[in-house]
């Protein structure tokens, strides 16, 4: 065998060996692995959150690079408590970035990418929280104080939320439209309304049973979204 032939076969063996290694590595990495790079737009957000740890008590400067982020992170004392997931919620081909306490059923922040830019869609707080369901549905639970609270239902549409319906109990509105003569009456009875907008003038009175049935219809039709989070500590460690 000539010298050129020996070199040829040696290079071929090396090439086959490297190819096999690459295929094996690819087989061992799934889409949820923290070793899989995030899109640059999401990577910047996650790194800003990590670099701002430990998060301070001033919600306006907690993560200076991302002032729109939920202030709920300050409730967490470890990077391992916060995680993120990538899921295409509305099946449009673009995965959304979901960030939250990995033990909470509601999310802290939700992002998508549009025209090469990360778009912040929603955040949760102490008295307003978003829950994700399959097929791009979101449930927004909110409280306006002792006299009013509600549940809004949305569906994600690209970088915006399409409002579907509101179910609310609102004693102040009941007073405004003459259902009661004094707010003290709300101590004995809750006044429920249903609306296809978030404007009180569109509220239609319903019974508590109708309110319960309407909320259960959404929850039964669309299962809560099961998410496997990658913790911020995992992501930081795997990036070195």
Coordinates of N, CA and C in Angstrom, one line a residue:
X1 N 0.9 -1.2 0.0 CA 0.0 0.0 0.0 C 0.9 1.2 0.0
X2 N 0.6 2.1 -0.9 CA 1.4 3.3 -1.0 C 1.2 4.3 0.1
X3 N 2.1 5.3 0.2 CA 2.0 6.3 1.2 C 0.7 7.1 1.1
X4 N 0.3 7.4 -0.2 CA -0.9 8.2 -0.4 C -2.2 7.4 0.1
X5 N -2.1 6.1 -0.1 CA -3.3 5.3 0.3 C -3.4 5.2 1.8
X6 N -2.2 5.1 2.5 CA -2.2 5.1 3.9 C -2.8 6.3 4.5
X7 N -2.4 7.5 3.9 CA -2.9 8.8 4.4 C -4.4 8.9 4.2
X8 N -4.8 8.4 3.0 CA -6.3 8.5 2.7 C -7.1 7.7 3.7
X9 N -6.7 6.4 4.0 CA -7.4 5.6 4.9 C -7.4 6.1 6.3
X10 N -6.3 6.7 6.7 CA -6.2 7.3 8.0 C -7.1 8.5 8.2
X11 N -7.2 9.3 7.2 CA -8.1 10.5 7.2 C -9.5 10.0 7.2
X12 N -9.8 9.0 6.5 CA -11.2 8.4 6.4 C -11.6 7.9 7.8
X13 N -10.7 7.2 8.4 CA -11.1 6.6 9.8 C -11.3 7.8 10.8
X14 N -10.5 8.8 10.7 CA -10.6 9.9 11.6 C -12.0 10.6 11.4
X15 N -12.3 10.8 10.1 CA -13.6 11.4 9.7 C -14.8 10.6 10.2
X16 N -14.7 9.3 10.0 CA -15.8 8.4 10.5 C -16.0 8.5 12.0
X17 N -14.8 8.5 12.7 CA -14.8 8.6 14.2 C -15.5 9.9 14.7
X18 N -15.1 11.0 14.1 CA -15.6 12.3 14.5 C -17.1 12.4 14.2
X19 N -17.5 11.8 13.1 CA -18.9 11.8 12.7 C -19.8 11.0 13.7
X20 N -19.2 9.9 14.1 CA -19.9 9.0 15.0 C -20.1 9.7 16.4
X21 N -19.0 10.4 16.8 CA -19.1 11.2 18.1 C -20.1 12.3 18.0
X22 N -20.2 13.0 16.9 CA -21.1 14.1 16.8 C -22.6 13.6 16.8
X23 N -22.8 12.4 16.1 CA -24.2 11.8 16.1 C -24.5 11.4 17.5
X24 N -23.6 10.8 18.3 CA -23.8 10.3 19.6 C -24.2 11.5 20.5
X25 N -23.4 12.6 20.4 CA -23.7 13.8 21.2 C -25.1 14.3 20.9
X26 N -25.4 14.4 19.6 CA -26.7 14.9 19.3 C -27.8 14.1 19.8
X27 N -27.6 12.8 19.9 CA -28.7 11.9 20.4 C -28.9 12.1 21.9
X28 N -27.9 12.5 22.6 CA -28.0 12.7 24.0 C -28.4 14.0 24.4
X29 N -28.7 14.9 23.5 CA -29.2 16.3 23.8 C -30.7 16.4 23.3
X30 N -31.6 16.7 24.3 CA -33.0 16.9 23.9 C -33.3 18.4 23.9
X31 N -34.5 18.8 23.5 CA -34.8 20.2 23.4 C -34.9 20.9 24.7
X32 N -35.1 20.1 25.8 CA -35.2 20.8 27.1 C -33.9 20.9 27.8
X33 N -32.8 20.4 27.2 CA -31.5 20.4 27.9 C -31.0 21.8 28.0
X34 N -30.4 22.1 29.2 CA -29.8 23.4 29.4 C -28.6 23.7 28.5
X35 N -28.1 22.6 27.9 CA -26.9 22.7 27.0 C -27.3 23.2 25.7
X36 N -28.6 23.2 25.3 CA -29.0 23.7 24.0 C -29.1 25.2 24.1
X37 N -28.4 25.9 23.2 CA -28.4 27.4 23.3 C -29.8 28.0 23.1
X38 N -30.1 29.0 23.9 CA -31.3 29.7 23.7 C -31.2 30.7 22.5
X39 N -32.3 31.1 21.8 CA -32.2 32.2 20.9 C -31.5 33.4 21.5
X40 N -30.7 34.1 20.8 CA -30.0 35.2 21.4 C -30.9 36.2 22.1
X41 N -32.1 36.5 21.6 CA -33.0 37.4 22.2 C -33.3 36.9 23.6
X42 N -33.6 35.6 23.8 CA -33.9 35.0 25.1 C -32.7 34.9 26.0
X43 N -31.6 34.5 25.4 CA -30.3 34.4 26.2 C -30.0 35.7 26.9
X44 N -30.2 36.8 26.2 CA -29.9 38.1 26.9 C -30.8 38.3 28.1
X45 N -32.1 38.0 28.0 CA -33.0 38.2 29.1 C -32.6 37.3 30.3
X46 N -32.4 36.0 30.0 CA -32.0 35.1 31.1 C -30.7 35.5 31.7
X47 N -29.7 35.9 31.0 CA -28.4 36.3 31.5 C -28.6 37.6 32.4
X48 N -29.4 38.5 31.9 CA -29.7 39.7 32.7 C -30.3 39.3 34.1
X49 N -31.2 38.4 34.1 CA -31.8 38.0 35.4 C -30.8 37.3 36.3
X50 N -29.9 36.4 35.7 CA -28.9 35.7 36.5 C -27.9 36.7 37.0
X51 N -27.4 37.7 36.2 CA -26.4 38.6 36.6 C -26.9 39.6 37.7
X52 N -28.2 39.8 37.7 CA -28.8 40.7 38.7 C -29.0 40.0 40.1
X53 N -28.8 38.7 40.1 CA -29.0 38.0 41.4 C -27.9 38.3 42.4
X54 N -28.2 38.5 43.7 CA -29.5 38.4 44.3 C -30.4 39.6 44.0
X55 N -31.6 39.3 43.8 CA -32.5 40.4 43.3 C -32.9 41.3 44.5
X56 N -32.9 42.6 44.2 CA -33.1 43.5 45.4 C -34.6 43.8 45.6
X57 N -34.9 44.5 46.6 CA -36.3 44.8 47.0 C -37.0 45.9 46.2
X58 N -36.2 46.6 45.4 CA -36.8 47.7 44.7 C -37.3 47.2 43.3
X59 N -38.6 47.1 43.1 CA -39.1 46.4 41.9 C -38.7 47.2 40.7
X60 N -38.4 48.5 40.8 CA -38.1 49.2 39.6 C -36.7 49.0 39.1
X61 N -35.8 48.6 40.0 CA -34.4 48.4 39.6 C -33.9 47.0 39.9
X62 N -34.9 46.0 40.1 CA -34.5 44.7 40.5 C -33.6 44.1 39.4
X63 N -34.0 44.2 38.1 CA -33.1 43.8 37.0 C -33.1 45.0 36.1
X64 N -32.1 45.9 36.3 CA -32.1 47.2 35.5 C -32.2 47.0 34.0
X65 N -31.6 46.0 33.5 CA -31.7 45.8 32.0 C -33.0 45.4 31.5
X66 N -33.9 44.8 32.4 CA -35.2 44.4 32.0 C -36.2 44.9 33.0
X67 N -36.5 46.2 33.0 CA -37.4 46.8 34.0 C -38.9 46.3 33.9
X68 N -39.2 45.7 32.7 CA -40.6 45.2 32.6 C -40.8 43.8 33.3
X69 N -39.7 43.2 33.8 CA -39.9 41.9 34.4 C -40.7 41.9 35.7
X70 N -41.4 40.8 36.0 CA -42.1 40.7 37.2 C -41.2 41.0 38.4
X71 N -41.7 41.6 39.4 CA -40.9 41.8 40.7 C -41.0 40.6 41.6
X72 N -41.7 39.5 41.1 CA -41.9 38.3 42.0 C -40.6 37.6 42.2
X73 N -39.6 37.8 41.4 CA -38.3 37.1 41.6 C -37.7 37.4 42.9
X74 N -38.0 38.6 43.5 CA -37.4 38.9 44.8 C -37.9 38.1 45.9
X75 N -39.0 37.3 45.6 CA -39.5 36.3 46.6 C -38.6 35.1 46.7
X76 N -37.7 34.9 45.7 CA -36.9 33.7 45.6 C -35.5 34.0 46.1
X77 N -34.9 33.0 46.8 CA -33.6 33.2 47.4 C -32.5 32.4 46.7
X78 N -32.8 31.7 45.6 CA -31.8 30.9 44.9 C -32.1 30.9 43.4
X79 N -31.0 30.8 42.6 CA -31.2 30.7 41.2 C -31.8 29.4 40.8
X80 N -31.7 28.4 41.7 CA -32.2 27.0 41.4 C -33.7 27.0 41.5
X81 N -34.3 28.1 42.2 CA -35.8 28.1 42.3 C -36.5 28.7 41.1
X82 N -35.7 29.4 40.3 CA -36.3 30.0 39.1 C -35.9 29.2 37.8
X83 N -36.9 29.0 36.9 CA -36.6 28.2 35.7 C -37.2 28.9 34.5
X84 N -36.8 28.3 33.4 CA -37.5 28.8 32.1 C -37.8 27.6 31.2
X85 N -38.7 27.8 30.3 CA -39.1 26.8 29.4 C -39.4 27.4 28.0
X86 N -39.2 26.7 27.0 CA -39.5 27.2 25.6 C -40.6 26.3 25.0
X87 N -41.7 27.0 24.7 CA -42.9 26.2 24.2 C -43.6 27.1 23.2
X88 N -43.9 26.5 22.1 CA -44.7 27.2 21.0 C -46.2 27.2 21.5
X89 N -46.6 28.2 22.2 CA -47.9 28.2 22.8 C -49.0 28.3 21.8
X90 N -48.9 29.1 20.7 CA -50.0 29.3 19.8 C -49.7 28.6 18.5
X91 N -48.7 27.7 18.4 CA -48.5 26.9 17.2 C -48.2 27.7 16.0
X92 N -47.5 28.8 16.1 CA -47.2 29.6 15.0 C -45.7 29.4 14.5
X93 N -45.0 28.5 15.1 CA -43.6 28.2 14.7 C -42.6 28.9 15.6
X94 N -43.1 29.9 16.4 CA -42.1 30.6 17.3 C -42.3 30.2 18.7
X95 N -41.3 29.7 19.3 CA -41.4 29.3 20.7 C -41.3 30.5 21.7
X96 N -42.2 30.5 22.7 CA -42.2 31.5 23.7 C -41.3 31.2 24.8
X97 N -40.8 32.2 25.5 CA -40.0 32.0 26.7 C -40.9 32.2 27.9
X98 N -40.9 31.2 28.8 CA -41.7 31.2 30.0 C -40.8 31.2 31.1
X99 N -40.9 32.1 32.1 CA -40.0 32.1 33.2 C -40.8 32.2 34.5
X100 N -40.5 31.4 35.5 CA -41.2 31.4 36.8 C -40.5 30.6 37.9
X101 N -41.0 30.7 39.0 CA -40.6 29.8 40.1 C -41.0 28.4 39.7
X102 N -40.1 27.5 39.7 CA -40.4 26.2 39.1 C -41.4 25.4 39.9
X103 N -41.7 25.9 41.2 CA -42.7 25.2 42.0 C -44.1 25.9 42.0
X104 N -44.2 27.0 41.2 CA -45.5 27.7 41.2 C -46.3 27.3 40.0
X105 N -47.6 27.3 40.1 CA -48.5 26.9 39.0 C -48.7 28.1 38.0
X106 N -48.4 29.4 38.5 CA -48.5 30.5 37.6 C -47.1 30.9 37.1
X107 N -47.1 31.8 36.1 CA -45.8 32.2 35.5 C -45.4 33.6 36.0
X108 N -44.2 33.8 35.9 CA -43.7 35.2 36.3 C -43.7 36.1 35.0
X109 N -43.1 35.6 33.9 CA -43.0 36.4 32.7 C -43.1 35.5 31.5
X110 N -43.6 36.2 30.4 CA -43.8 35.5 29.2 C -43.3 36.4 28.0
X111 N -42.5 35.8 27.2 CA -41.9 36.5 26.1 C -42.1 35.8 24.8
X112 N -42.1 36.5 23.7 CA -42.0 35.9 22.3 C -41.1 36.7 21.5
X113 N -40.7 36.2 20.3 CA -39.9 37.0 19.4 C -40.6 37.4 18.2
X114 N -40.5 38.6 17.8 CA -41.2 39.1 16.6 C -40.2 40.1 15.9
X115 N -40.0 39.8 14.6 CA -39.1 40.6 13.8 C -37.7 40.8 14.5
X116 N -37.2 39.7 15.1 CA -35.9 39.7 15.7 C -35.8 40.4 17.0
X117 N -36.9 40.7 17.6 CA -36.9 41.4 18.9 C -37.8 40.6 19.9
X118 N -37.3 40.6 21.2 CA -38.0 39.9 22.2 C -39.1 40.8 22.7
X119 N -40.4 40.3 22.7 CA -41.5 41.0 23.1 C -42.0 40.5 24.4
X120 N -42.1 41.4 25.4 CA -42.6 41.0 26.7 C -44.2 41.1 26.7
X121 N -44.8 39.9 26.9 CA -46.3 39.8 26.7 C -47.0 40.1 28.0
X122 N -46.6 39.3 29.1 CA -47.3 39.5 30.4 C -46.3 39.3 31.5
X123 N -46.7 39.8 32.7 CA -45.9 39.4 33.9 C -47.0 39.3 35.1
X124 N -46.6 38.5 36.1 CA -47.5 38.3 37.2 C -47.0 39.1 38.4
X125 N -47.9 39.4 39.4 CA -47.5 40.1 40.6 C -48.3 39.5 41.8
X126 N -48.3 40.2 42.9 CA -48.9 39.6 44.1 C -50.4 39.5 43.9
X127 N -51.1 40.4 43.2 CA -52.5 40.4 43.1 C -53.0 40.2 41.7
X128 N -52.1 39.7 40.8 CA -52.5 39.4 39.4 C -51.6 38.3 38.9
X129 N -52.1 37.3 38.4 CA -51.3 36.1 38.0 C -51.9 35.5 36.8
X130 N -50.9 35.0 35.9 CA -51.3 34.3 34.7 C -51.0 32.8 34.8
X131 N -52.0 32.1 34.3 CA -51.8 30.6 34.3 C -51.9 30.2 32.8
X132 N -51.1 29.3 32.4 CA -51.0 28.8 31.0 C -51.8 27.5 30.8
X133 N -52.5 27.4 29.7 CA -53.2 26.2 29.3 C -52.8 25.8 27.9
X134 N -53.1 24.6 27.6 CA -52.8 24.1 26.2 C -53.5 25.0 25.2
X135 N -53.0 24.9 23.9 CA -53.6 25.6 22.8 C -53.6 27.1 22.9
X136 N -52.6 27.6 23.7 CA -52.4 29.1 23.7 C -53.4 29.8 24.6
X137 N -54.1 29.2 25.5 CA -55.1 29.9 26.4 C -54.4 30.3 27.6
X138 N -54.8 31.5 28.1 CA -54.2 32.0 29.4 C -55.4 32.4 30.3
X139 N -55.3 32.1 31.6 CA -56.2 32.5 32.6 C -55.5 33.6 33.5
X140 N -56.1 34.7 33.6 CA -55.6 35.8 34.3 C -56.5 36.0 35.6
X141 N -55.9 35.8 36.7 CA -56.6 35.9 38.0 C -56.1 37.2 38.6
X142 N -57.1 38.1 39.0 CA -56.7 39.4 39.5 C -57.7 39.9 40.6
X143 N -57.2 40.8 41.4 CA -58.0 41.3 42.5 C -57.8 42.8 42.6
X144 N -58.9 43.5 42.7 CA -58.8 45.0 42.8 C -59.1 45.5 44.2
X145 N -59.0 44.6 45.2 CA -59.3 44.9 46.5 C -60.5 44.0 47.0
X146 N -61.0 44.4 48.2 CA -62.1 43.6 48.8 C -63.4 43.6 48.0
X147 N -63.6 44.6 47.2 CA -64.9 44.7 46.5 C -64.9 44.1 45.1
X148 N -63.8 43.8 44.5 CA -63.8 43.3 43.2 C -62.6 42.4 42.9
X149 N -62.9 41.3 42.2 CA -61.9 40.4 41.7 C -62.4 39.7 40.5
X150 N -61.5 39.0 39.8 CA -62.1 38.4 38.6 C -61.1 37.4 37.9
X151 N -61.6 36.9 36.8 CA -60.9 35.9 36.0 C -61.1 36.3 34.5
X152 N -60.0 36.6 33.9 CA -60.0 37.0 32.5 C -59.4 35.8 31.7
X153 N -60.0 35.6 30.5 CA -59.5 34.5 29.7 C -59.0 35.1 28.3
X154 N -57.8 34.6 27.9 CA -57.2 35.1 26.7 C -56.7 33.9 25.8
X155 N -56.4 34.3 24.6 CA -55.7 33.3 23.8 C -54.5 34.1 23.1
X156 N -53.3 33.5 23.1 CA -52.2 34.1 22.6 C -52.3 34.1 21.0
X157 N -52.0 35.2 20.5 CA -52.0 35.4 19.0 C -50.7 36.1 18.6
X158 N -49.6 35.4 18.4 CA -48.4 36.0 18.0 C -47.8 36.7 19.2
X159 N -47.7 38.0 19.2 CA -47.1 38.8 20.3 C -48.2 39.5 21.1
X160 N -49.5 39.2 20.8 CA -50.6 39.9 21.5 C -51.5 38.8 22.1
X161 N -52.3 39.3 23.0 CA -53.4 38.4 23.6 C -54.7 38.9 23.2
X162 N -55.5 37.9 22.7 CA -56.9 38.2 22.2 C -57.8 37.9 23.5
X163 N -58.5 39.0 23.8 CA -59.4 38.9 25.0 C -60.6 38.0 24.6
X164 N -61.0 37.1 25.5 CA -62.1 36.2 25.2 C -63.3 36.6 26.1
X165 N -63.0 36.6 27.5 CA -64.1 36.8 28.4 C -63.7 37.1 29.8
X166 N -64.5 37.8 30.5 CA -64.2 38.1 31.9 C -65.4 37.6 32.8
X167 N -65.0 37.0 33.9 CA -65.9 36.6 34.9 C -65.5 37.3 36.2
X168 N -66.4 38.1 36.7 CA -65.9 39.0 37.9 C -67.0 39.1 38.9
X169 N -66.6 39.3 40.1 CA -67.5 39.7 41.2 C -67.1 41.2 41.5
X170 N -68.1 42.1 41.5 CA -67.8 43.5 41.6 C -68.9 44.2 42.3
X171 N -68.7 44.4 43.6 CA -69.7 45.1 44.5 C -69.9 46.5 44.1
X172 N -68.7 47.1 43.7 CA -68.8 48.6 43.4 C -69.7 48.8 42.1
X173 N -69.5 47.9 41.1 CA -70.4 48.0 39.9 C -71.8 47.7 40.3
X174 N -72.0 46.7 41.2 CA -73.4 46.4 41.6 C -74.1 47.7 42.2
X175 N -73.3 48.4 42.9 CA -73.8 49.7 43.5 C -74.1 50.7 42.5
X176 N -73.2 50.8 41.5 CA -73.3 51.8 40.4 C -74.5 51.6 39.6
X177 N -74.9 50.4 39.4 CA -76.1 50.1 38.5 C -77.4 49.8 39.3
X178 N -77.3 50.1 40.6 CA -78.5 50.0 41.4 C -78.9 48.6 41.9
X179 N -78.0 47.6 41.8 CA -78.4 46.3 42.3 C -78.4 46.3 43.8
X180 N -77.6 47.1 44.4 CA -77.6 47.3 45.9 C -77.6 48.8 46.2
X181 N -78.0 49.1 47.4 CA -78.1 50.5 47.8 C -76.9 50.9 48.7
X182 N -76.2 49.9 49.2 CA -75.0 50.2 50.1 C -74.0 49.1 49.9
X183 N -72.7 49.4 50.0 CA -71.7 48.4 49.8 C -71.7 47.4 51.0
X184 N -72.3 47.7 52.1 CA -72.4 46.8 53.2 C -73.2 45.5 52.8
X185 N -74.1 45.6 51.8 CA -74.8 44.5 51.3 C -73.9 43.4 50.7
X186 N -72.7 43.9 50.3 CA -71.8 42.9 49.7 C -71.2 42.0 50.7
X187 N -71.4 42.3 52.0 CA -70.8 41.4 53.0 C -71.6 40.1 53.1
X188 N -72.9 40.1 52.6 CA -73.7 38.9 52.6 C -73.9 38.2 51.3
X189 N -73.5 38.9 50.2 CA -73.7 38.4 48.9 C -72.7 38.9 47.9
X190 N -72.2 38.0 47.0 CA -71.3 38.4 46.0 C -72.1 38.6 44.7
X191 N -71.7 39.6 43.9 CA -72.4 40.0 42.7 C -71.5 39.7 41.5
X192 N -71.9 38.8 40.7 CA -71.1 38.3 39.6 C -71.6 38.9 38.3
X193 N -70.6 39.0 37.4 CA -70.9 39.6 36.0 C -70.0 38.8 35.0
X194 N -70.5 38.9 33.8 CA -69.8 38.2 32.7 C -69.7 39.2 31.5
X195 N -68.6 39.2 30.8 CA -68.4 40.2 29.8 C -67.4 39.7 28.7
X196 N -67.6 40.1 27.5 CA -66.6 39.8 26.4 C -65.7 41.0 26.3
X197 N -65.6 41.9 27.2 CA -64.6 43.0 27.3 C -64.3 43.2 28.7
X198 N -63.3 44.1 28.9 CA -62.9 44.4 30.3 C -63.5 45.7 30.8
X199 N -64.6 46.2 30.1 CA -65.2 47.5 30.4 C -66.5 47.2 31.2
X200 N -66.6 47.8 32.4 CA -67.8 47.6 33.2 C -69.1 47.9 32.5
X201 N -69.2 48.8 31.6 CA -70.4 49.0 30.9 C -70.9 47.8 30.1
X202 N -70.0 46.8 29.9 CA -70.5 45.6 29.1 C -70.8 44.5 30.1
X203 N -70.7 44.7 31.4 CA -70.9 43.6 32.3 C -72.4 43.2 32.3
X204 N -72.6 41.9 32.3 CA -74.0 41.3 32.4 C -74.1 40.5 33.7
X205 N -75.1 40.8 34.5 CA -75.2 40.0 35.8 C -75.5 38.5 35.5
X206 N -74.8 37.7 36.4 CA -75.0 36.3 36.3 C -75.0 35.8 37.8
X207 N -75.5 34.5 37.9 CA -75.5 33.9 39.3 C -74.1 33.4 39.6
X208 N -73.9 33.1 40.9 CA -72.6 32.4 41.3 C -72.4 31.1 40.6
X209 N -73.5 30.4 40.4 CA -73.4 29.1 39.7 C -73.0 29.2 38.3
X210 N -73.6 30.2 37.6 CA -73.2 30.5 36.2 C -71.8 30.9 36.1
X211 N -71.3 31.7 37.1 CA -69.9 32.1 37.1 C -69.0 30.8 37.2
X212 N -69.3 30.0 38.2 CA -68.5 28.8 38.4 C -68.5 27.9 37.2
X213 N -69.7 27.7 36.5 CA -69.8 26.8 35.4 C -69.0 27.4 34.2
X214 N -69.0 28.7 34.0 CA -68.3 29.3 32.9 C -66.7 29.2 33.1
X215 N -66.2 29.3 34.3 CA -64.8 29.1 34.6 C -64.4 27.7 34.4
X216 N -65.2 26.8 34.9 CA -64.9 25.4 34.8 C -64.9 24.9 33.3
X217 N -65.8 25.5 32.5 CA -65.8 25.2 31.1 C -64.5 25.5 30.4
X218 N -63.9 26.6 30.7 CA -62.6 26.9 30.1 C -61.5 25.9 30.6
X219 N -61.5 25.6 31.9 CA -60.5 24.8 32.5 C -60.7 23.3 32.1
X220 N -61.9 22.9 31.8 CA -62.1 21.5 31.4 C -61.8 21.4 29.9
X221 N -62.0 22.4 29.1 CA -61.7 22.3 27.7 C -60.2 22.4 27.4
X222 N -59.5 23.0 28.2 CA -58.0 23.2 28.0 C -57.2 22.8 29.2
X223 N -56.4 21.8 29.1 CA -55.7 21.3 30.3 C -54.6 22.3 30.6
X224 N -54.3 22.5 31.9 CA -53.1 23.3 32.3 C -51.9 22.8 31.6
X225 N -51.0 23.7 31.2 CA -49.8 23.4 30.5 C -48.8 22.8 31.4
X226 N -48.3 21.6 31.1 CA -47.3 21.0 31.9 C -45.9 21.4 31.3
X227 N -45.1 22.0 32.2 CA -43.8 22.6 31.8 C -42.6 21.9 32.5
X228 N -41.6 21.6 31.8 CA -40.3 21.2 32.3 C -39.4 22.3 32.3
X229 N -39.1 22.9 33.5 CA -38.2 24.0 33.5 C -36.7 23.6 33.6
X230 N -35.9 24.5 33.0 CA -34.5 24.4 33.2 C -34.2 25.5 34.2
X231 N -33.6 25.2 35.3 CA -33.3 26.2 36.4 C -32.2 27.2 35.9
X232 N -32.3 28.4 36.5 CA -31.2 29.3 36.1 C -29.9 28.9 36.6
X233 N -29.8 28.1 37.6 CA -28.5 27.6 38.1 C -27.9 26.6 37.1
X234 N -28.8 25.7 36.5 CA -28.4 24.8 35.5 C -27.8 25.5 34.3
X235 N -28.6 26.5 33.9 CA -28.2 27.2 32.7 C -26.9 28.0 32.9
X236 N -26.7 28.6 34.0 CA -25.5 29.3 34.3 C -24.3 28.3 34.4
X237 N -24.5 27.2 35.0 CA -23.4 26.2 35.2 C -23.0 25.6 33.8
X238 N -24.0 25.3 33.0 CA -23.7 24.7 31.7 C -23.1 25.7 30.7
X239 N -23.2 27.0 31.0 CA -22.6 28.0 30.1 C -21.1 28.2 30.5
X240 N -20.8 27.7 31.7 CA -19.5 27.9 32.2 C -19.3 29.3 32.9

